[in-house]
PDB file of C-alpha atoms in Angstrom:
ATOM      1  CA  UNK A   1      72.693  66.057  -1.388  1.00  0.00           C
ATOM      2  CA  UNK A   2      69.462  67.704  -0.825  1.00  0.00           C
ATOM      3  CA  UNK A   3      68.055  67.623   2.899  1.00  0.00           C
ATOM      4  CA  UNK A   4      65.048  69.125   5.007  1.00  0.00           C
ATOM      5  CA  UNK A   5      65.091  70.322   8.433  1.00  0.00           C
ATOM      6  CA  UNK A   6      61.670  71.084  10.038  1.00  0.00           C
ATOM      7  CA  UNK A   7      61.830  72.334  13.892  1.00  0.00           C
ATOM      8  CA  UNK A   8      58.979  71.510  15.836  1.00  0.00           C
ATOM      9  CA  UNK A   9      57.379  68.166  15.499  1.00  0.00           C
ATOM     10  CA  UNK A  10      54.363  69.441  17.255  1.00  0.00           C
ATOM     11  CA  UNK A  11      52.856  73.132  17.058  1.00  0.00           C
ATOM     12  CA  UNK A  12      49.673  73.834  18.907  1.00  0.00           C
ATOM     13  CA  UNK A  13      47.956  77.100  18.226  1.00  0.00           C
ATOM     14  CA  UNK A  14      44.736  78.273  19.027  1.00  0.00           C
ATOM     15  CA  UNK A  15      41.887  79.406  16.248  1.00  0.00           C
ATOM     16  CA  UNK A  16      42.633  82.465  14.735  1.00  0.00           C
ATOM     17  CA  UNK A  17      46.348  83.140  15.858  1.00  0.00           C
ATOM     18  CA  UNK A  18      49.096  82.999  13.403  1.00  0.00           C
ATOM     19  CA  UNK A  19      50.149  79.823  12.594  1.00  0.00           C
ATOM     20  CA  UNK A  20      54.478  79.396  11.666  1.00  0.00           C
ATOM     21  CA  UNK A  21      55.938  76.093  10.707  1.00  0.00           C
ATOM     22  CA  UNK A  22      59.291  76.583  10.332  1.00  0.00           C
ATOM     23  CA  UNK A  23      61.279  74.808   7.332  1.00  0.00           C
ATOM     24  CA  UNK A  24      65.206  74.833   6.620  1.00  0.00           C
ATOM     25  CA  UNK A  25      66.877  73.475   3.582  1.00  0.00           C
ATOM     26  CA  UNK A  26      69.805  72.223   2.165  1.00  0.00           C
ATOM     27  CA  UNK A  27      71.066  72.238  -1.387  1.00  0.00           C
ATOM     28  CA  UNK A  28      73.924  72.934  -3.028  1.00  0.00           C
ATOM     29  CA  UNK A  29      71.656  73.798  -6.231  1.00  0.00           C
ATOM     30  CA  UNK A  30      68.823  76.459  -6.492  1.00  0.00           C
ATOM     31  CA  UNK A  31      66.119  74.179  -4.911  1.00  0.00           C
ATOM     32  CA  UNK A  32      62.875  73.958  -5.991  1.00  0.00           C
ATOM     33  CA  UNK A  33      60.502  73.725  -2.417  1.00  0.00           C
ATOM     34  CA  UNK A  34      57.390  72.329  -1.603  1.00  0.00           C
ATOM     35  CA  UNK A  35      54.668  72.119   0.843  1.00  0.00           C
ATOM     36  CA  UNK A  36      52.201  69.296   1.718  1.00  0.00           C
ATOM     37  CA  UNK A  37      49.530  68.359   4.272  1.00  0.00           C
ATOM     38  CA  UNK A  38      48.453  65.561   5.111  1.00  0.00           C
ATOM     39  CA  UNK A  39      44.842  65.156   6.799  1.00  0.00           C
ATOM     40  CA  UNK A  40      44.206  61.935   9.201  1.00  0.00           C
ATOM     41  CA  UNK A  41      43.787  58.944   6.708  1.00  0.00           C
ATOM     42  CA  UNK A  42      44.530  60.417   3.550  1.00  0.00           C
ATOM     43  CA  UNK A  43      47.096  61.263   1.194  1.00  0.00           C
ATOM     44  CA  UNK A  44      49.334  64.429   0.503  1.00  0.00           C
ATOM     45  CA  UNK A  45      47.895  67.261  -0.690  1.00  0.00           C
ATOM     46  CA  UNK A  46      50.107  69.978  -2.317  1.00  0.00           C
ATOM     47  CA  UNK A  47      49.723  73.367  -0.805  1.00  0.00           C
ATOM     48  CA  UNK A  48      52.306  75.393  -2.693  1.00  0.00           C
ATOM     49  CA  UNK A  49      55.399  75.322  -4.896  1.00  0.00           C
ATOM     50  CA  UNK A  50      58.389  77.711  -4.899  1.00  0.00           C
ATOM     51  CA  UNK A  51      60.307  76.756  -8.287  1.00  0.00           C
ATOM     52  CA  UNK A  52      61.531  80.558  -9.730  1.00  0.00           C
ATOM     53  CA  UNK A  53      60.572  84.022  -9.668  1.00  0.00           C
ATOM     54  CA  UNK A  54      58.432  85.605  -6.911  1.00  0.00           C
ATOM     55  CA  UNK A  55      60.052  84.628  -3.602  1.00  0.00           C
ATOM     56  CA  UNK A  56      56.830  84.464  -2.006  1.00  0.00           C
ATOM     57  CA  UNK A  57      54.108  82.028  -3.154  1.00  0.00           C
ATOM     58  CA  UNK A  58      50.563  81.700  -2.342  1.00  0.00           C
ATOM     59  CA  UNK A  59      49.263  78.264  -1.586  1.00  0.00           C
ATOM     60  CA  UNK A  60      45.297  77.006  -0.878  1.00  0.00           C
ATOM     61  CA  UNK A  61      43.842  77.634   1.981  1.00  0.00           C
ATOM     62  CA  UNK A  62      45.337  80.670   2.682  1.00  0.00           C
ATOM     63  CA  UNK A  63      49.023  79.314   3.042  1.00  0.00           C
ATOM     64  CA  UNK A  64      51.627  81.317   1.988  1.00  0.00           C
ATOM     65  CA  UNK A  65      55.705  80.781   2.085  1.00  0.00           C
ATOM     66  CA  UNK A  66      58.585  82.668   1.545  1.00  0.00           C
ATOM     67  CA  UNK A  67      61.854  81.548   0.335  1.00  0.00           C
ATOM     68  CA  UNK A  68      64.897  83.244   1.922  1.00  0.00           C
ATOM     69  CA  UNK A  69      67.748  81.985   0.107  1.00  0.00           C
ATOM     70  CA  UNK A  70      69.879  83.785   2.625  1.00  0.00           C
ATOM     71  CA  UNK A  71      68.551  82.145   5.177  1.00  0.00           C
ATOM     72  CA  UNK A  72      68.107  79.164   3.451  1.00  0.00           C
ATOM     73  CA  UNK A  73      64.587  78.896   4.936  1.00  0.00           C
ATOM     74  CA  UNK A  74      61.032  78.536   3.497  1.00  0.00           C
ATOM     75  CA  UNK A  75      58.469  78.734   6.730  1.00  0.00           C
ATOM     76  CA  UNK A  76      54.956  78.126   6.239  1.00  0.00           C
ATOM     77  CA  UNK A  77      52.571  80.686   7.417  1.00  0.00           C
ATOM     78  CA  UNK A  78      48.688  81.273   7.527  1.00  0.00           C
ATOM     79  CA  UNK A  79      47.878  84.551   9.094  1.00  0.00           C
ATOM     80  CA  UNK A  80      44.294  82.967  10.846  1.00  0.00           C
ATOM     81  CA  UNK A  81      44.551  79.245  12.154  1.00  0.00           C
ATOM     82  CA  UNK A  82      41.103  77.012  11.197  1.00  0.00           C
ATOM     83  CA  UNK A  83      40.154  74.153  12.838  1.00  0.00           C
ATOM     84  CA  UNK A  84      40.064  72.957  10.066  1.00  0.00           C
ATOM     85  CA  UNK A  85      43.708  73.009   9.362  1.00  0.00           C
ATOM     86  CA  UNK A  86      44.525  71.180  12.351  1.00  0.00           C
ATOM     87  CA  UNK A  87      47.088  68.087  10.237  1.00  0.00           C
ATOM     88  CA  UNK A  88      50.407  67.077   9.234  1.00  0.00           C
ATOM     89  CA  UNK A  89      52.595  69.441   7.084  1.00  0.00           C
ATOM     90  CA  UNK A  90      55.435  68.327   5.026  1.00  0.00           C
ATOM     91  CA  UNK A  91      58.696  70.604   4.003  1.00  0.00           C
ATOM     92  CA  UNK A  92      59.643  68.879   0.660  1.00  0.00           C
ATOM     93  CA  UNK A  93      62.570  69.740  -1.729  1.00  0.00           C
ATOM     94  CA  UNK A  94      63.220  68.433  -5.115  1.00  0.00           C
ATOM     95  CA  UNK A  95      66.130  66.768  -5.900  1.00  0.00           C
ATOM     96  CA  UNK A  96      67.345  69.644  -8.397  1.00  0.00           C
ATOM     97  CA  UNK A  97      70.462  67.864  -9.675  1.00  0.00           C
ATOM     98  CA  UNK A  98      69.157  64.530 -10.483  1.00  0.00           C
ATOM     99  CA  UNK A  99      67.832  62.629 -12.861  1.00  0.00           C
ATOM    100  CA  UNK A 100      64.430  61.956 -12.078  1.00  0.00           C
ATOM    101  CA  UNK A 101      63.013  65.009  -9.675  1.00  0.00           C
ATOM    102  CA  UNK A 102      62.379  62.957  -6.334  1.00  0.00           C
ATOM    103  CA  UNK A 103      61.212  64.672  -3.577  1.00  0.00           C
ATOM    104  CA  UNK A 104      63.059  64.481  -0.048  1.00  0.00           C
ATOM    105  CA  UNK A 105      61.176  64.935   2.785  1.00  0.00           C
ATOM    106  CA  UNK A 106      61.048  66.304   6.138  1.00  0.00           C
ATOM    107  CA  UNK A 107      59.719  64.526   9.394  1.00  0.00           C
ATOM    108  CA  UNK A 108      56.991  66.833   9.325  1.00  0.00           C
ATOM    109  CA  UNK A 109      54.865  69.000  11.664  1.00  0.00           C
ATOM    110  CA  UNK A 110      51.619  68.285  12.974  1.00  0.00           C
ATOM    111  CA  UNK A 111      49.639  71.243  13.384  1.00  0.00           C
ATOM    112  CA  UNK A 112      46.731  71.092  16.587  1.00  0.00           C
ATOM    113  CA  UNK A 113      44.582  74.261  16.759  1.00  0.00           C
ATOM    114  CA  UNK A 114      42.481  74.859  19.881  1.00  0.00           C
ATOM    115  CA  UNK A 115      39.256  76.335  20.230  1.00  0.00           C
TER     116      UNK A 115
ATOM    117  CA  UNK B   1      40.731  67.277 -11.574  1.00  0.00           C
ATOM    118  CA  UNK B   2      42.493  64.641 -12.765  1.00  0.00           C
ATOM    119  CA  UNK B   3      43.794  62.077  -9.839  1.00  0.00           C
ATOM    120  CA  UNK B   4      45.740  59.188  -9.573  1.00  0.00           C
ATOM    121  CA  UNK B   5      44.095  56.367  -8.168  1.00  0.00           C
ATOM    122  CA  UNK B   6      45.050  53.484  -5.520  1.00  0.00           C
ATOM    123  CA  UNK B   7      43.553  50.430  -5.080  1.00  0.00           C
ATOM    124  CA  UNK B   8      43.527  48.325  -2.770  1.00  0.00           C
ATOM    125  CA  UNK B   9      42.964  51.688   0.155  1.00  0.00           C
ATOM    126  CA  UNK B  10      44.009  48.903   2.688  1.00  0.00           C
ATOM    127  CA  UNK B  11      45.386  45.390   2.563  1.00  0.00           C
ATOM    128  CA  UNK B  12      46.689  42.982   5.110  1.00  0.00           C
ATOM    129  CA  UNK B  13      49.048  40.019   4.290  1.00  0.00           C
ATOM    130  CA  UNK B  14      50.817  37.566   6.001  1.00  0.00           C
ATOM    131  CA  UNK B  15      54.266  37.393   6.565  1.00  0.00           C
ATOM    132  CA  UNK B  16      55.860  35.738   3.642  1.00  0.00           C
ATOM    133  CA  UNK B  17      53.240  36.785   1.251  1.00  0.00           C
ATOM    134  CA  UNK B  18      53.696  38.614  -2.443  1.00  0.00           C
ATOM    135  CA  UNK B  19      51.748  41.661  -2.713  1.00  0.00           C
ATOM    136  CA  UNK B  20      50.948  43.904  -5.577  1.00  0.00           C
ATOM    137  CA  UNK B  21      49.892  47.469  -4.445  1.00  0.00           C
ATOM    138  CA  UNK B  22      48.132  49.248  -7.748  1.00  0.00           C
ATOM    139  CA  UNK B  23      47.869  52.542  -8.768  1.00  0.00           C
ATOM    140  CA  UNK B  24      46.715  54.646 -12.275  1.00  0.00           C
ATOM    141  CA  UNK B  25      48.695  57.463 -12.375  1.00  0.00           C
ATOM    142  CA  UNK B  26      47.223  60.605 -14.080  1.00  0.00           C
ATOM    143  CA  UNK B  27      46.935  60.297 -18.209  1.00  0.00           C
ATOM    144  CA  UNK B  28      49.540  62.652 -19.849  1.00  0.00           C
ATOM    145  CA  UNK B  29      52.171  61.919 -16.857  1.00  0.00           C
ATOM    146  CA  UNK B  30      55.074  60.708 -17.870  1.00  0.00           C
ATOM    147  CA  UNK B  31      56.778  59.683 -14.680  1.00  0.00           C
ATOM    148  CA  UNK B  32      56.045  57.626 -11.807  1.00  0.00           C
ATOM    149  CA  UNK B  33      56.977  57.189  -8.213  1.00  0.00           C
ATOM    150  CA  UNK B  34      56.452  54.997  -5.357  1.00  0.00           C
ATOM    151  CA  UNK B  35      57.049  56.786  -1.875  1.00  0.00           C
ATOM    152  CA  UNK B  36      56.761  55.100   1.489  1.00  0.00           C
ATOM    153  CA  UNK B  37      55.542  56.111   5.150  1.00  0.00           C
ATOM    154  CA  UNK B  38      56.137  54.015   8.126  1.00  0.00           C
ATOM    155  CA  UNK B  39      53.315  54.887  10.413  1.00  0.00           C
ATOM    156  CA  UNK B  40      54.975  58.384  12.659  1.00  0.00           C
ATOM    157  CA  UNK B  41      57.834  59.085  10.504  1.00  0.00           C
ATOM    158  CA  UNK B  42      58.368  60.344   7.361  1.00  0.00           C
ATOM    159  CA  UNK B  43      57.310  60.289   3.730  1.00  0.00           C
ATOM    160  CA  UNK B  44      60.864  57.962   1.894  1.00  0.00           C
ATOM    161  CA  UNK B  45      60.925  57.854  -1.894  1.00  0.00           C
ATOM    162  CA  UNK B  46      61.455  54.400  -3.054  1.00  0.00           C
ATOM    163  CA  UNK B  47      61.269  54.502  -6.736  1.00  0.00           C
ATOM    164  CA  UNK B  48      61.098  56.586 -10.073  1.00  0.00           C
ATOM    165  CA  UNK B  49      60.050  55.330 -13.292  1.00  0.00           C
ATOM    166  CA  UNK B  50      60.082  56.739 -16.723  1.00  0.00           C
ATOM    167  CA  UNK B  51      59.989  55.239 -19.930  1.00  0.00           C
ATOM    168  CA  UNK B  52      59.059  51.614 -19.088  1.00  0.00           C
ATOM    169  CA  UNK B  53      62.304  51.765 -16.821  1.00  0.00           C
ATOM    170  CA  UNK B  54      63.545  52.604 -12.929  1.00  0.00           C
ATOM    171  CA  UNK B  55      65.446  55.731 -13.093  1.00  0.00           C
ATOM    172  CA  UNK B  56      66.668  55.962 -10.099  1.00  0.00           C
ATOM    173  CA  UNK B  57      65.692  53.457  -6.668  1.00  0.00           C
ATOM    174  CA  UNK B  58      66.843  54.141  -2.957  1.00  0.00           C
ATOM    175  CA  UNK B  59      68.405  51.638  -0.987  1.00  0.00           C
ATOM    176  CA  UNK B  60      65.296  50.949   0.413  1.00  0.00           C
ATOM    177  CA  UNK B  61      64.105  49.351  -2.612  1.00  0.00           C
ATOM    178  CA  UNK B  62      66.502  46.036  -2.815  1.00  0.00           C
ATOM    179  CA  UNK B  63      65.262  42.845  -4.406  1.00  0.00           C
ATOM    180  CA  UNK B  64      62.149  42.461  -2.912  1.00  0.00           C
ATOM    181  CA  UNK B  65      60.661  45.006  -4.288  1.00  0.00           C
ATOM    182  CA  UNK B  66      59.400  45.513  -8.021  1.00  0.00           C
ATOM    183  CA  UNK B  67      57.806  47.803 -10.307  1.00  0.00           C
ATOM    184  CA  UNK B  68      56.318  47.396 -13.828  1.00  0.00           C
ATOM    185  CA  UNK B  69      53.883  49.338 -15.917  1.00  0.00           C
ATOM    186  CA  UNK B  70      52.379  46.268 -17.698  1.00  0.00           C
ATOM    187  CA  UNK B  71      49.526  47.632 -19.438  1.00  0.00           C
ATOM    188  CA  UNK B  72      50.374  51.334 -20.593  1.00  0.00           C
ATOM    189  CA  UNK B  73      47.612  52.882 -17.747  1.00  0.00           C
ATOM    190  CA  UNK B  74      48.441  50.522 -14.506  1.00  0.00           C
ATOM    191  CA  UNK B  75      51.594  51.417 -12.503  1.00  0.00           C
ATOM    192  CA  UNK B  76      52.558  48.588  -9.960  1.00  0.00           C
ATOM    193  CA  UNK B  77      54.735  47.296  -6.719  1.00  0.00           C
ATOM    194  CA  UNK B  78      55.268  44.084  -6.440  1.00  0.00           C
ATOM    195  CA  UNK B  79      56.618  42.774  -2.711  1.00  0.00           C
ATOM    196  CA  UNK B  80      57.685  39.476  -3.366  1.00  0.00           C
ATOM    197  CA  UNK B  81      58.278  38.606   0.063  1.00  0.00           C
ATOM    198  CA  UNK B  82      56.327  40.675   2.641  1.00  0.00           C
ATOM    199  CA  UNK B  83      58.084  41.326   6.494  1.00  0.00           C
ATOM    200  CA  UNK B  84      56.735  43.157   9.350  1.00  0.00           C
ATOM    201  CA  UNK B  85      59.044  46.101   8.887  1.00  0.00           C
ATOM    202  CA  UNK B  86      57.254  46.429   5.246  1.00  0.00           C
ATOM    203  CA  UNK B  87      53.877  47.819   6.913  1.00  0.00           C
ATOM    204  CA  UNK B  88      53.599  51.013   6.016  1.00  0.00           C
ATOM    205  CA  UNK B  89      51.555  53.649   4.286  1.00  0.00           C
ATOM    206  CA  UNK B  90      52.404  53.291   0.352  1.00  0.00           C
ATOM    207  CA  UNK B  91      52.053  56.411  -1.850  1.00  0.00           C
ATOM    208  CA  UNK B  92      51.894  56.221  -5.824  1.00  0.00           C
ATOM    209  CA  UNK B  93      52.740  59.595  -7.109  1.00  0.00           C
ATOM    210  CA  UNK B  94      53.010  61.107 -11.086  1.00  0.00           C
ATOM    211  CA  UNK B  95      54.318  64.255 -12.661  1.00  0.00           C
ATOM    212  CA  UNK B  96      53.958  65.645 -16.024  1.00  0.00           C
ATOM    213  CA  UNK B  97      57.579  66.599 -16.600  1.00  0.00           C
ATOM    214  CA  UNK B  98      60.089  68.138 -14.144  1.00  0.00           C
ATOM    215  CA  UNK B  99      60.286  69.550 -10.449  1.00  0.00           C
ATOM    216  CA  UNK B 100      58.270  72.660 -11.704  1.00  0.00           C
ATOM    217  CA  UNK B 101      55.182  70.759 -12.299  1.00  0.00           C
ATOM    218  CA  UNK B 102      54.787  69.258  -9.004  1.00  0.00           C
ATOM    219  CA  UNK B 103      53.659  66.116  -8.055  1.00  0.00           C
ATOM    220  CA  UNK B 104      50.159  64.429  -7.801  1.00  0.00           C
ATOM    221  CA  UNK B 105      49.712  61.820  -4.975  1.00  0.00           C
ATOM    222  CA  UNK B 106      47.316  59.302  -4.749  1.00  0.00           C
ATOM    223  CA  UNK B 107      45.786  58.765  -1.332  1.00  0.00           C
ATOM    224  CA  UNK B 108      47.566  55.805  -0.596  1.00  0.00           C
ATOM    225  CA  UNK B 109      47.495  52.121   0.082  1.00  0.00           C
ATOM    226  CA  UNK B 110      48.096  51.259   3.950  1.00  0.00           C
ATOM    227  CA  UNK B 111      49.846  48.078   4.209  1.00  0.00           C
ATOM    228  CA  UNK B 112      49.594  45.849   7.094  1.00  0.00           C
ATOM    229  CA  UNK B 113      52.076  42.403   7.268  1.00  0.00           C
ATOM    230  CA  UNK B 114      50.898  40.125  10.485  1.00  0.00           C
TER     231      UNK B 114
END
């Protein structure tokens, strides 16, 4: 069965520094990953998609991922931190071997970014 | 762009109380979800739908809980039977066809059972 793993509840970085959020996977098919964020009061909001091809993907908002099969890893990076992406990010992988494509989520990671 | 829609954005019932949470997924998508949040942790799926049917459920969703698609447009829950531990943030999600195309959430219906 398909699983996320997403170290660091809380990651606090300040406006313009590299922001990291670090998700892990498990799947004993080729996964198809996804990430999501969440702003305060509203609903989830795709950022990007890793299904085939191109190991890294380009998201909105400047978001980009890489999927490291070796590693079994796809980490969420932004190379300049906005205020305005100060939220809740959600590691997502679809359920590859089913029937119906669910997606199983991480506990997610809520992003502060200081002035 | 094309959205899927939630109504009601917030509802609170009393313990004991049926509730229908509402949602219109996006036109061409053929199937449907329900997901769950409990406020602080994370998103659960509850349900999938395709082709006027559940597909697949979690245990999560035992008798209690219902889904229908009663008009063609409309995709609802139905809680027959609220409890406390059923507040929670409820997201209505579609998909045109497969993992590759993603998923399109609505913004949710926050559920509060005093």
């Amino acid at each position: 069965a398909q699983s996320v793993t997403q170290l660091g509840s809380h990651v606090s970085v300040s406006e313009g520094a590299l922001v990291l959020l670090r998700c892990n996977y498990s799947s004993s098919v080729p996964p198809y990953l996804f990430w999501y964020v969440q702003y305060p009061n509203q609903g989830l909001q795709l950022l990007l998609k890793y299904t085939t091809g191109a190991t890294l993907v380009k998201g909105i908002n400047g978001f980009e991922a890489e999927f490291k099969k070796s590693e079994t890893s796809f980490h969420l990076t932004k190379p300049s931190a906005h205020m305005s992406d100060a939220a809740e990010y959600f590691c997502a992988v679809s359920d590859n071997g089913g029937a119906t494509n669910k997606l199983i989520f991480g506990t997610g990671t809520l992003l502060a970014v200081q002035p | 762009e094309p959205e899927v829609t939630q109504t009601p954005s917030h509802q609170v019932t009393q313990m004991g109380q049926e509730v229908i949470l509402r949602c219109v997924p996006i036109s061409n998508h053929l199937y449907f979800y329900w997901y769950r949040q409990i406020l602080g942790q994370k998103v659960e799926f509850l349900v999938s739908f395709y082709n006027n049917e559940i597909s697949e459920k979690s245990e999560i969703f035992d008798d209690q809980f219902s889904v229908e698609r009663p008009d063609g447009s409309n995709f609802t829950l139905k809680i027959r039977s609220t409890k406390l531990e059923d507040s929670a943030m409820y997201f209505c999600a579609s998909s045109e066809a497969g993992q590759a195309y993603g998923y399109t959430f609505g913004s949710g219906t926050r559920l509060t059972v005093v």
